[in-house]
Short mmCIF file of C-alpha atoms and ligand atoms in Angstrom, two decimals:
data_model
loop_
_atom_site.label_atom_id
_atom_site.label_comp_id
_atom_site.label_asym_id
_atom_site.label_seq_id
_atom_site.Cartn_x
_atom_site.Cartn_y
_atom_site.Cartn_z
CA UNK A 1 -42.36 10.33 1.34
CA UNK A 2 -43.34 14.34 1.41
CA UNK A 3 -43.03 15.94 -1.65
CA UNK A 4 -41.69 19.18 0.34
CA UNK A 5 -38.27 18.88 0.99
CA UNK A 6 -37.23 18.45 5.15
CA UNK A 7 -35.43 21.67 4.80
CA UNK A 8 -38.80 23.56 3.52
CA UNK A 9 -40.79 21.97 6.32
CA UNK A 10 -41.38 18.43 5.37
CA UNK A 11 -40.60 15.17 6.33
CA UNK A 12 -36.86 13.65 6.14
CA UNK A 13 -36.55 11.21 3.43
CA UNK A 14 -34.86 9.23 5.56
CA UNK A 15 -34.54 8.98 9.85
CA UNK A 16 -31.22 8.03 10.38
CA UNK A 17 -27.84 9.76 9.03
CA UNK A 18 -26.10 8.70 5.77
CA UNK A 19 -22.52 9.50 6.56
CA UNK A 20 -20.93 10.77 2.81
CA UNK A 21 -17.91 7.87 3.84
CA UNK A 22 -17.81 4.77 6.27
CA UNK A 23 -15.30 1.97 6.69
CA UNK A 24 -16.75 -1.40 6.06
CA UNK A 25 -15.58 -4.03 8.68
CA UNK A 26 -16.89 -7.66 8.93
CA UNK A 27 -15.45 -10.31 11.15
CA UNK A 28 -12.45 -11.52 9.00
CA UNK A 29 -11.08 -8.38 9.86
CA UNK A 30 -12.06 -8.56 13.61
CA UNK A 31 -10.92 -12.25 13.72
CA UNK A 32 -7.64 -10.96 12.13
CA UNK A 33 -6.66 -8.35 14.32
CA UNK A 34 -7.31 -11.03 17.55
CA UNK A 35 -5.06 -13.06 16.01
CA UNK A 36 -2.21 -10.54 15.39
CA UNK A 37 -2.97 -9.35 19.25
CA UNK A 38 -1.78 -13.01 20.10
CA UNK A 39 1.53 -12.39 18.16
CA UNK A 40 4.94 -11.41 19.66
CA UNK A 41 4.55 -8.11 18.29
CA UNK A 42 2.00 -6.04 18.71
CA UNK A 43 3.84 -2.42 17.35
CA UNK A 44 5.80 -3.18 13.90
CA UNK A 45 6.55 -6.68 13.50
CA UNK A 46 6.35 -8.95 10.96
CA UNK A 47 2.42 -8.04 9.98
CA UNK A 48 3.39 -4.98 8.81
CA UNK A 49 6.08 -6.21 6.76
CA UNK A 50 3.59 -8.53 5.15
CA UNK A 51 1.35 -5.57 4.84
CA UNK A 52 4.00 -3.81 2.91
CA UNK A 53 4.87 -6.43 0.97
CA UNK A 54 1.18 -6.82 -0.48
CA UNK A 55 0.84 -2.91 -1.10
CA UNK A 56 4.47 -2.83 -3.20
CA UNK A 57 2.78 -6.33 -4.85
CA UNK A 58 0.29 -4.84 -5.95
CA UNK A 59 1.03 -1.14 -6.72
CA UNK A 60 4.01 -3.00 -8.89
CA UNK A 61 6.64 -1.32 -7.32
CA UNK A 62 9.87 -2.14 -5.02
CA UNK A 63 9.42 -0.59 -1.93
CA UNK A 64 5.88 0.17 0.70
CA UNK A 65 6.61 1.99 3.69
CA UNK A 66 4.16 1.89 6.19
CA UNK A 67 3.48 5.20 8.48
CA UNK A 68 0.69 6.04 11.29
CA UNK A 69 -1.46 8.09 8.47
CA UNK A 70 -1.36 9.82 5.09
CA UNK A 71 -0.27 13.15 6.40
CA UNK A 72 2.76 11.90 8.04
CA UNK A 73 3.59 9.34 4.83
CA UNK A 74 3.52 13.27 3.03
CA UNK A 75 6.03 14.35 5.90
CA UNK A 76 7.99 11.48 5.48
CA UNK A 77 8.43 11.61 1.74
CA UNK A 78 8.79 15.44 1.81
CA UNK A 79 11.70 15.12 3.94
CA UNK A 80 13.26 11.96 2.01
CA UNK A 81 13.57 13.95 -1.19
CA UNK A 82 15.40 16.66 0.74
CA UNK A 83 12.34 19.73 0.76
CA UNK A 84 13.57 22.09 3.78
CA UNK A 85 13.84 26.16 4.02
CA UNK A 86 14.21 28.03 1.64
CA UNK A 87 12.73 25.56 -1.30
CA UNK A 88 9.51 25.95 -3.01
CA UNK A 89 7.10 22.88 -3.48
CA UNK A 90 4.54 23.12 -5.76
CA UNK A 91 0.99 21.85 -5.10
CA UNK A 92 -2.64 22.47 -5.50
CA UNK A 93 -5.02 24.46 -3.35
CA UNK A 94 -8.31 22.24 -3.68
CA UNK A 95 -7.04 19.61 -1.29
CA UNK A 96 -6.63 18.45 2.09
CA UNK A 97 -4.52 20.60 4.50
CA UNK A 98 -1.72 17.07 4.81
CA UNK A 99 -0.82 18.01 1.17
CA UNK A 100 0.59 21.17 1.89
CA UNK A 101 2.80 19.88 5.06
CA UNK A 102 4.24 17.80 2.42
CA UNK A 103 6.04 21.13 2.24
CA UNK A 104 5.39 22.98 5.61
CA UNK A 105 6.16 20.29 8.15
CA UNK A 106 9.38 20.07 6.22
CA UNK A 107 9.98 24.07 6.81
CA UNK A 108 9.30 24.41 3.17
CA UNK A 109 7.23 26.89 1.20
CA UNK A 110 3.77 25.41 -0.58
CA UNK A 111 3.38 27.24 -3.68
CA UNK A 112 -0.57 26.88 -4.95
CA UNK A 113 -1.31 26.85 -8.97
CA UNK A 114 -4.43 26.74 -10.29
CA UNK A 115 -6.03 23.34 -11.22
CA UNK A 116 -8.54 22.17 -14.98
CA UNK A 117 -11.81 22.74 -13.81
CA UNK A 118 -12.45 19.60 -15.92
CA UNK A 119 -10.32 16.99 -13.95
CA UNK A 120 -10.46 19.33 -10.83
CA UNK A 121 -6.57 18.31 -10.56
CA UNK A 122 -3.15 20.73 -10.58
CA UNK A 123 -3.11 21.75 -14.27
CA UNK A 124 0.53 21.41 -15.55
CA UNK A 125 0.52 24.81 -17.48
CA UNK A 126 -0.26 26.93 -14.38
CA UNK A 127 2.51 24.64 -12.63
CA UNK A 128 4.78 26.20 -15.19
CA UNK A 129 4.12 29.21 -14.05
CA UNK A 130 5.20 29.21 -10.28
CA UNK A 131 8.51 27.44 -11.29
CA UNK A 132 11.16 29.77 -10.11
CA UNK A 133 14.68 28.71 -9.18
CA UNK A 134 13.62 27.76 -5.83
CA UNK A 135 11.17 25.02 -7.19
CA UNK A 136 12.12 21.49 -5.96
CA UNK A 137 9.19 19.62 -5.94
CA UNK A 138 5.51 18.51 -7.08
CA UNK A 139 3.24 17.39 -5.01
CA UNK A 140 -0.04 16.36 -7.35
CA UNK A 141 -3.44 15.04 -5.60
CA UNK A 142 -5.53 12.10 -7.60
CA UNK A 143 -8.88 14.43 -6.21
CA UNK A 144 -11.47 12.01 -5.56
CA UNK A 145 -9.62 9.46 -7.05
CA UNK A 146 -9.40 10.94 -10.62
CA UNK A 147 -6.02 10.63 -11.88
CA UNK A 148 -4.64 13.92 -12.31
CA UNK A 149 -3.05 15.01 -15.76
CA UNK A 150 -0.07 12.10 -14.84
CA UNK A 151 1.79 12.83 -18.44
CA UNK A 152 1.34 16.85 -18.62
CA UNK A 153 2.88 16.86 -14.85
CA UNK A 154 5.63 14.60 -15.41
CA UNK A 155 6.79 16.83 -17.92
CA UNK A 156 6.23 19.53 -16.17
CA UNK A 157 8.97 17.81 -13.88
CA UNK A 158 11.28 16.73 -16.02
CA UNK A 159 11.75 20.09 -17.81
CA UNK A 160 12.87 21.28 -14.08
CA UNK A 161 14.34 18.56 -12.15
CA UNK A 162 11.20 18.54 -10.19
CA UNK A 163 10.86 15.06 -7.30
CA UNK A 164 7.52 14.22 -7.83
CA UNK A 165 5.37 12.96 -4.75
CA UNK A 166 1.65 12.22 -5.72
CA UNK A 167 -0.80 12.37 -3.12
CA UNK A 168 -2.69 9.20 -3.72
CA UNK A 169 -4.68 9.15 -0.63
CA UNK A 170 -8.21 9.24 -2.55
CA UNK A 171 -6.99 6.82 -5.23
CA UNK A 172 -6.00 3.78 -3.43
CA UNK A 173 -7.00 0.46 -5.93
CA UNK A 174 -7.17 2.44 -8.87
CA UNK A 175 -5.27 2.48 -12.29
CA UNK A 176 -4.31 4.61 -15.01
CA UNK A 177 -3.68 3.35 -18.53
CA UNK A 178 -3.52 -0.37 -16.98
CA UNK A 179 -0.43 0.82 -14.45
CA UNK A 180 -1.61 1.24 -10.67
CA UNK A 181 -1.87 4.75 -9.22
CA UNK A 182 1.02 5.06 -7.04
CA UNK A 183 3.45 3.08 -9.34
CA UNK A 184 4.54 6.70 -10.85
CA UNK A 185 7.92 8.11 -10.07
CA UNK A 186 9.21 9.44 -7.80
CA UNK A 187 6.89 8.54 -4.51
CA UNK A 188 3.21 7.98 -4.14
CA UNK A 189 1.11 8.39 -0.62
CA UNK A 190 -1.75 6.11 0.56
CA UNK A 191 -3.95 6.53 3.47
CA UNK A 192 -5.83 4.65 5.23
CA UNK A 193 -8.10 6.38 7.16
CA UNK A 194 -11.83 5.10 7.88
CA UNK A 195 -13.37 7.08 4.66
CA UNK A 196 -11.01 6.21 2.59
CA UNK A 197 -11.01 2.74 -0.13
CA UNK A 198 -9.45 0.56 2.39
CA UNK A 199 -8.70 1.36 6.39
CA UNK A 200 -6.21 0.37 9.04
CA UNK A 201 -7.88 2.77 12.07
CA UNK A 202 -5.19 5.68 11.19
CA UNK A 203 -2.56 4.39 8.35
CA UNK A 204 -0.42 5.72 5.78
CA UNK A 205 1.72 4.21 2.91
CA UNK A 206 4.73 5.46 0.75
CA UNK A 207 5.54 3.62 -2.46
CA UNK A 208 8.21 3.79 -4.54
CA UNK A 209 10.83 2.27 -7.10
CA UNK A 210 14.22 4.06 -5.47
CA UNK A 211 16.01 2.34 -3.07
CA UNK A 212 17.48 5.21 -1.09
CA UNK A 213 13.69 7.32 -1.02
CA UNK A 214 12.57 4.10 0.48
CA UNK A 215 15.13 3.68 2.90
CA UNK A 216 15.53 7.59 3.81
CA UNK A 217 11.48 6.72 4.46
CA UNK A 218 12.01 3.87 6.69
CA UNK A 219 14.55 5.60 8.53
CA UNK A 220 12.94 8.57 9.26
CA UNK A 221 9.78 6.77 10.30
CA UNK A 222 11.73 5.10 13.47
CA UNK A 223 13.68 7.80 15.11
CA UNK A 224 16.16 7.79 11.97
CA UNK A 225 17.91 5.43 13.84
CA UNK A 226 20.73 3.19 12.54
CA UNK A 227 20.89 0.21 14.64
CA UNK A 228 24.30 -1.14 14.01
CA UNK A 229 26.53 1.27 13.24
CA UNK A 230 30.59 0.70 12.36
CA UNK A 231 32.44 0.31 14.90
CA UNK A 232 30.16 -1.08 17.80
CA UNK A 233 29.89 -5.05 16.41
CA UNK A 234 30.54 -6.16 20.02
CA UNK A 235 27.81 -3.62 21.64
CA UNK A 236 24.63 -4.89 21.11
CA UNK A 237 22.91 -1.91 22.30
CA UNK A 238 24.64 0.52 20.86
CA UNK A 239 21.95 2.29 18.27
CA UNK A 240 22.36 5.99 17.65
CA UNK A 241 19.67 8.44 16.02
CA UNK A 242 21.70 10.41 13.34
CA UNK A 243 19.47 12.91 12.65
CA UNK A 244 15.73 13.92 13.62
CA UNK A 245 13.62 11.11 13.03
CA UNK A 246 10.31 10.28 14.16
CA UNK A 247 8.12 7.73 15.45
CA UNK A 248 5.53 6.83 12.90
CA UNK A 249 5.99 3.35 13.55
CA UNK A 250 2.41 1.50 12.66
CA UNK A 251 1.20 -1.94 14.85
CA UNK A 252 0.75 -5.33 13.64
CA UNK A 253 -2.74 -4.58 15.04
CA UNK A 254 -3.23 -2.10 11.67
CA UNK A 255 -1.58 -3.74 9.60
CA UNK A 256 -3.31 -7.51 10.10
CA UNK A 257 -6.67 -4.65 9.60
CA UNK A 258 -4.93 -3.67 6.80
CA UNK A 259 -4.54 -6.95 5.06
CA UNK A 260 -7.96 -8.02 5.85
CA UNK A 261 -9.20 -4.81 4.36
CA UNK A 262 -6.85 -5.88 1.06
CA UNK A 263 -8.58 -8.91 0.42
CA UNK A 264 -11.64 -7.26 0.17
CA UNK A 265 -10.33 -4.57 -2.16
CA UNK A 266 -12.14 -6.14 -5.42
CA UNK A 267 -15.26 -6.41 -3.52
CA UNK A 268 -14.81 -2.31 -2.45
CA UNK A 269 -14.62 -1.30 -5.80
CA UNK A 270 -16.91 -3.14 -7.42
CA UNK A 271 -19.73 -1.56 -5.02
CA UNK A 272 -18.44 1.66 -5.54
CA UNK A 273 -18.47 1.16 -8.80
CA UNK A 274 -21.81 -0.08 -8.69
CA UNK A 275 -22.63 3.47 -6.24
CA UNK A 276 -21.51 5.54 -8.71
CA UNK A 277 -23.22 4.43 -11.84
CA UNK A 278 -26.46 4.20 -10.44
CA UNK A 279 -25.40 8.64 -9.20
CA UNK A 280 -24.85 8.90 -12.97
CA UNK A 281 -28.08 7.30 -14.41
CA UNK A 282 -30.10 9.36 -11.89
CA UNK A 283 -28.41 12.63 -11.92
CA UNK A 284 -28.05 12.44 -15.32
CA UNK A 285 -31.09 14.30 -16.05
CA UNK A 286 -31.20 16.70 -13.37
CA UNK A 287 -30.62 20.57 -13.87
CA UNK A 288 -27.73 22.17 -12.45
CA UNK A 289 -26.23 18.83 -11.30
CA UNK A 290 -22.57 18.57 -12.93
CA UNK A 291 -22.02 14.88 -12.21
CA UNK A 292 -17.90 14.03 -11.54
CA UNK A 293 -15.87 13.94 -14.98
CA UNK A 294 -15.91 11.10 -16.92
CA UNK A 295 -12.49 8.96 -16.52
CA UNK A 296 -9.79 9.35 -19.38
CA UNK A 297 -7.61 5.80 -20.09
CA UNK A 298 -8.13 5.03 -16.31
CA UNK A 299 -10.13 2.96 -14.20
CA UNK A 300 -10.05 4.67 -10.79
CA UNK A 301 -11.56 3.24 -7.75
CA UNK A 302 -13.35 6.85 -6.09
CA UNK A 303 -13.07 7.90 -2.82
CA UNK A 304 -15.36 10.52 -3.24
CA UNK A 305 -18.24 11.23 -5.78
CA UNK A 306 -18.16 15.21 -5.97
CA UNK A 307 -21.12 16.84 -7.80
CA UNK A 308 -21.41 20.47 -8.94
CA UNK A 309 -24.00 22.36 -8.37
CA UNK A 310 -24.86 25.27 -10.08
CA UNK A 311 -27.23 27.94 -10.09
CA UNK A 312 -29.62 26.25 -12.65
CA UNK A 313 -30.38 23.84 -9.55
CA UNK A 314 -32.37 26.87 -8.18
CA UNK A 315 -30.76 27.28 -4.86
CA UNK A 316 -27.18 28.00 -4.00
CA UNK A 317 -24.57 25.13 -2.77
CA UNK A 318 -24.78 26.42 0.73
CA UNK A 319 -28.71 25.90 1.05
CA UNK A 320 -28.25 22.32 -0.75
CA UNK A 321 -26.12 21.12 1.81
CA UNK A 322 -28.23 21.89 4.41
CA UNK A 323 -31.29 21.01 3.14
CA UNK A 324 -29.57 17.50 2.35
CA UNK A 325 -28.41 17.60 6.10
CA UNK A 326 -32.58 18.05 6.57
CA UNK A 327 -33.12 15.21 4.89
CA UNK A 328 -30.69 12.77 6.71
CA UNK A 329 -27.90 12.94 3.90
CA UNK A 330 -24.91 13.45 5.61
CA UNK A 331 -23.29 15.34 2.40
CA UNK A 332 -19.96 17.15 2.74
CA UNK A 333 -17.56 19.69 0.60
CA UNK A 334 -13.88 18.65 -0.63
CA UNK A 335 -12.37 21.01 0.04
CA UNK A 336 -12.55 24.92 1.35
CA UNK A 337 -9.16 25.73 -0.94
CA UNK A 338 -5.88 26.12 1.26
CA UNK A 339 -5.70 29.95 0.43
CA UNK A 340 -8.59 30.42 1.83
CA UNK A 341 -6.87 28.85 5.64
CA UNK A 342 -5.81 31.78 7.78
CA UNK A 343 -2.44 29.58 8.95
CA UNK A 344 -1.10 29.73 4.70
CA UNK A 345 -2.46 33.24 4.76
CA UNK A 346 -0.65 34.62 7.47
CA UNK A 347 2.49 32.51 6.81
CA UNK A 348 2.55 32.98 2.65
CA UNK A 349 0.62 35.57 2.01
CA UNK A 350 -2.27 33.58 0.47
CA UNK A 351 -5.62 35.34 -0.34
CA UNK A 352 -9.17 34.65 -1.81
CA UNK A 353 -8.89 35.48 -5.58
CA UNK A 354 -5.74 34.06 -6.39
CA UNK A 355 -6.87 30.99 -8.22
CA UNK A 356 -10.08 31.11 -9.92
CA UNK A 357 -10.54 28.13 -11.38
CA UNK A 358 -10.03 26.12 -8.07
CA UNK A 359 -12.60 29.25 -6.45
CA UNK A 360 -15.09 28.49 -9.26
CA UNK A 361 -15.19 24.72 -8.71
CA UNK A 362 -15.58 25.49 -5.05
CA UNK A 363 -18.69 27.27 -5.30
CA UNK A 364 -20.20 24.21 -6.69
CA UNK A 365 -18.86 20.90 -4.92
CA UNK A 366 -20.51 18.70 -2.84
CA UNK A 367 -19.80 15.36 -2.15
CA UNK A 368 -22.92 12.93 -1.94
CA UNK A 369 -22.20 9.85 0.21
CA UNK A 370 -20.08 6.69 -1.10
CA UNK A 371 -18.91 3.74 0.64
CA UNK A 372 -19.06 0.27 -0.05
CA UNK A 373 -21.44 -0.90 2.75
CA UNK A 374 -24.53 1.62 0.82
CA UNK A 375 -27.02 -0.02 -0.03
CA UNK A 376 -29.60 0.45 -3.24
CA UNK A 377 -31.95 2.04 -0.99
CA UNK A 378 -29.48 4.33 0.46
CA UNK A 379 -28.81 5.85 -3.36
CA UNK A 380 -31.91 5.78 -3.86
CA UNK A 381 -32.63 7.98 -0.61
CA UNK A 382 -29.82 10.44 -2.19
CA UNK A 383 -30.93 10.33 -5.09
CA UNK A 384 -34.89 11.03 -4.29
CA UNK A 385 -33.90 13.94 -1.64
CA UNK A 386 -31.88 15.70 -4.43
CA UNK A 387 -34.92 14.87 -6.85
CA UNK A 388 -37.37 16.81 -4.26
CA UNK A 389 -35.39 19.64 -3.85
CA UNK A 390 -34.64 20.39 -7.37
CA UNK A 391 -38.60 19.65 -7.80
CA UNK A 392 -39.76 22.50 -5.46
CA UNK A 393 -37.31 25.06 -7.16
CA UNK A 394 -39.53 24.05 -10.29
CA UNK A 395 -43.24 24.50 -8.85
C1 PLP B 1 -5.91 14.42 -0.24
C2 PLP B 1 -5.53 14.01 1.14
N1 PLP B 1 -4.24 14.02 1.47
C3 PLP B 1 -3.83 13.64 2.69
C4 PLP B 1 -4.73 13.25 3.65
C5 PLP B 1 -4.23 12.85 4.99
O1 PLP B 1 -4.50 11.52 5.28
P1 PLP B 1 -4.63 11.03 6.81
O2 PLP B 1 -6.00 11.41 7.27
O3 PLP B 1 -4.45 9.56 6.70
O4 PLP B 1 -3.57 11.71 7.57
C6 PLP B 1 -6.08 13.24 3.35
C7 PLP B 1 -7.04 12.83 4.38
O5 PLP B 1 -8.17 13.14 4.41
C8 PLP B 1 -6.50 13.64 2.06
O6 PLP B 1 -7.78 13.65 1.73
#
């Protein structure tokens, strides 16, 4: 191993590339998606009821709807609790782009607040202050898999009649004060993308308690078609569309992945787990590194492990990522804020400086690589590259 980092002319720590997140597929899950290819249906059939099922199980709520990703679960639910022109949805700029067409693909207006640098989450006070009488709606994110500030927000809600829909899609398997993320009101969003704590290819989930969100959901996510209507009992074929619906119908194929994927869920976490407290041991005692907050009455299962780096390091954020690209560690930043994306600029007026605290946190993040199939040696490849590089700041 050189003591000079790659990026400064040495040798890579390591030859091939770390990816910072990586599905984890053995042959149960192979053998299980042959099997469902032998099955009657191979688009939504009974597998993906099961699917559901097992999500609602164990999220401990009534209702799963499954959809063809995360960002068009956030459509769906957008549009089930009403969000169209004219309303304001509330929502947080250190995110994903999907969150805000929670509003946007619904013709609605996101409206950013500032998050707590601490939990890196939409802090409920600066939600107060973009309620106006065009509010309608929250859409929180569980960054990283932290739980946001769940009792501040709700609050937040109830003192305006807000729908709440939390964009869980980094806190699949977690839960907060023994209750599952996701099993808040009013509607909680799963995906199931490769990176993410469990995978069906693409894949998306809404959960919730109400009835009619969860029907509204289902609707929508075939065509909002209603396939016997009053009137027609003795024409079989008669199914009309009643409004614009869509067609983000999943496949048997996903969700027999899917289930596969869930019965490795415990063993997902626990390496993550595992992942994460050898980061904190190590990082511990390393200038500049601000390691991910500690959790508060929650036991989350991360999708990401975000560090901050500061300048005590001895190099800005921009040269640590590369020089961690050098060395074969395939790092990456969550998230350049949505303000800062020219399609919310021109469209809402958005512009660098508006939310500092979400700017501030920015400058710093990086995400180091976690996923369950790491192994010790991979950390400890992280872990040593970061080690050099904050070394030759020091000589
Ligand atoms: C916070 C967040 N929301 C929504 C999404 C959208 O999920 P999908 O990729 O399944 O559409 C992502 C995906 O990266 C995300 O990170």
């Amino acid at each position: 191993m050189s003591e000079v980092p790659a990026y400064y002319g040495g040798e890579p720590v390591r030859e091939t590339v770390l990816g910072y997140g990586s599905q984890s597929i053995t042959d149960r899950e192979k053998e299980a998606v042959l099997e469902a290819l032998e099955g009657d249906y191979i688009t939504r059939g009974p597998t993906v009821d099961e699917f559901e099922a097992r999500v609602a199980d164990m999220v401990g709520v009534e209702h799963a709807v499954a959809t063809t990703s995360g960002t068009t679960a956030l459509h769906l639910a957008g549009k089930a609790a009403g969000f169209g022109r004219g309303d304001d949805v509330i929502t947080t700029p250190l995110t994903f782009v999907s969150t805000a067409h929670t509003a946007t693909y619904n013709d609605a207006t996101p409206v950013f607040a500032d998050i707590d640098p601490h939990r890196r989450t939409l802090d409920p006070n600066a939600v107060r202050e973009q309620v106006t009488e065009d509010t309608v709606g929250l859409v929180p994110m569980h960054y990283s898999g932290h739980p946001a500030d769940i009792d501040g927000l709700l609050e937040v809600a109830d003192e305006y009649d807000l729908t709440v829909i939390w964009d869980a899609c980094h806190a699949f398997g977690g839960s907060w004060r023994g209750e599952a993320i996701g099993a808040q009101r009013d509607m909680a969003v799963f995906s199931f993308h490769p990176v993410k704590n469990i995978t069906t290819g693409e894949g998306g989930m809404i959960v919730t308690d109400d009835d009619e969100l969860a029907e509204r959901c289902r609707r929508l996510r075939s065509f909002d078609m209603e396939y016997s209507p009053d009137g027609h009992d003795d024409e079989p074929w008669y199914q009309v569309s009643e409004d614009v619906g869509y067609n983000y119908n999943v496949t048997d194929l996903q969700a027999a992945l899917g289930l596969a994927q869930l019965d490795r869920l415990e063993e997902f976490k626990q390496r993550r787990d595992e992942i994460i407290a050898q980061y904190d041991e190590a990082l511990a005692g390393i200038d500049g590194v601000r390691t991910p907050p500690e959790p508060l009455e929650s036991d989350p299962m991360y999708h990401l492990y975000a560090v901050e780096v500061n300048e005590e390091f001895g190099c800005d954020r921009k040269t640590f990522v590369n020089a961690m690209h050098a060395e074969n560690i395939g790092v990456q930043v969550h998230y350049v804020p949505l303000h800062y994306h020219p399609h919310l600029q021109t469209e809402f007026g958005y512009e660098r400086g508006m939310f500092p605290e979400t700017e501030r946190v920015y400058e710093g993040l990086v995400s180091l690589p976690l996923h369950a199939e790491m192994t010790d040696e991979d950390v400890y490849d992280v872990v040593t590259a970061i080690e050099t590089l904050s070394d030759s700041h020091r000589e």
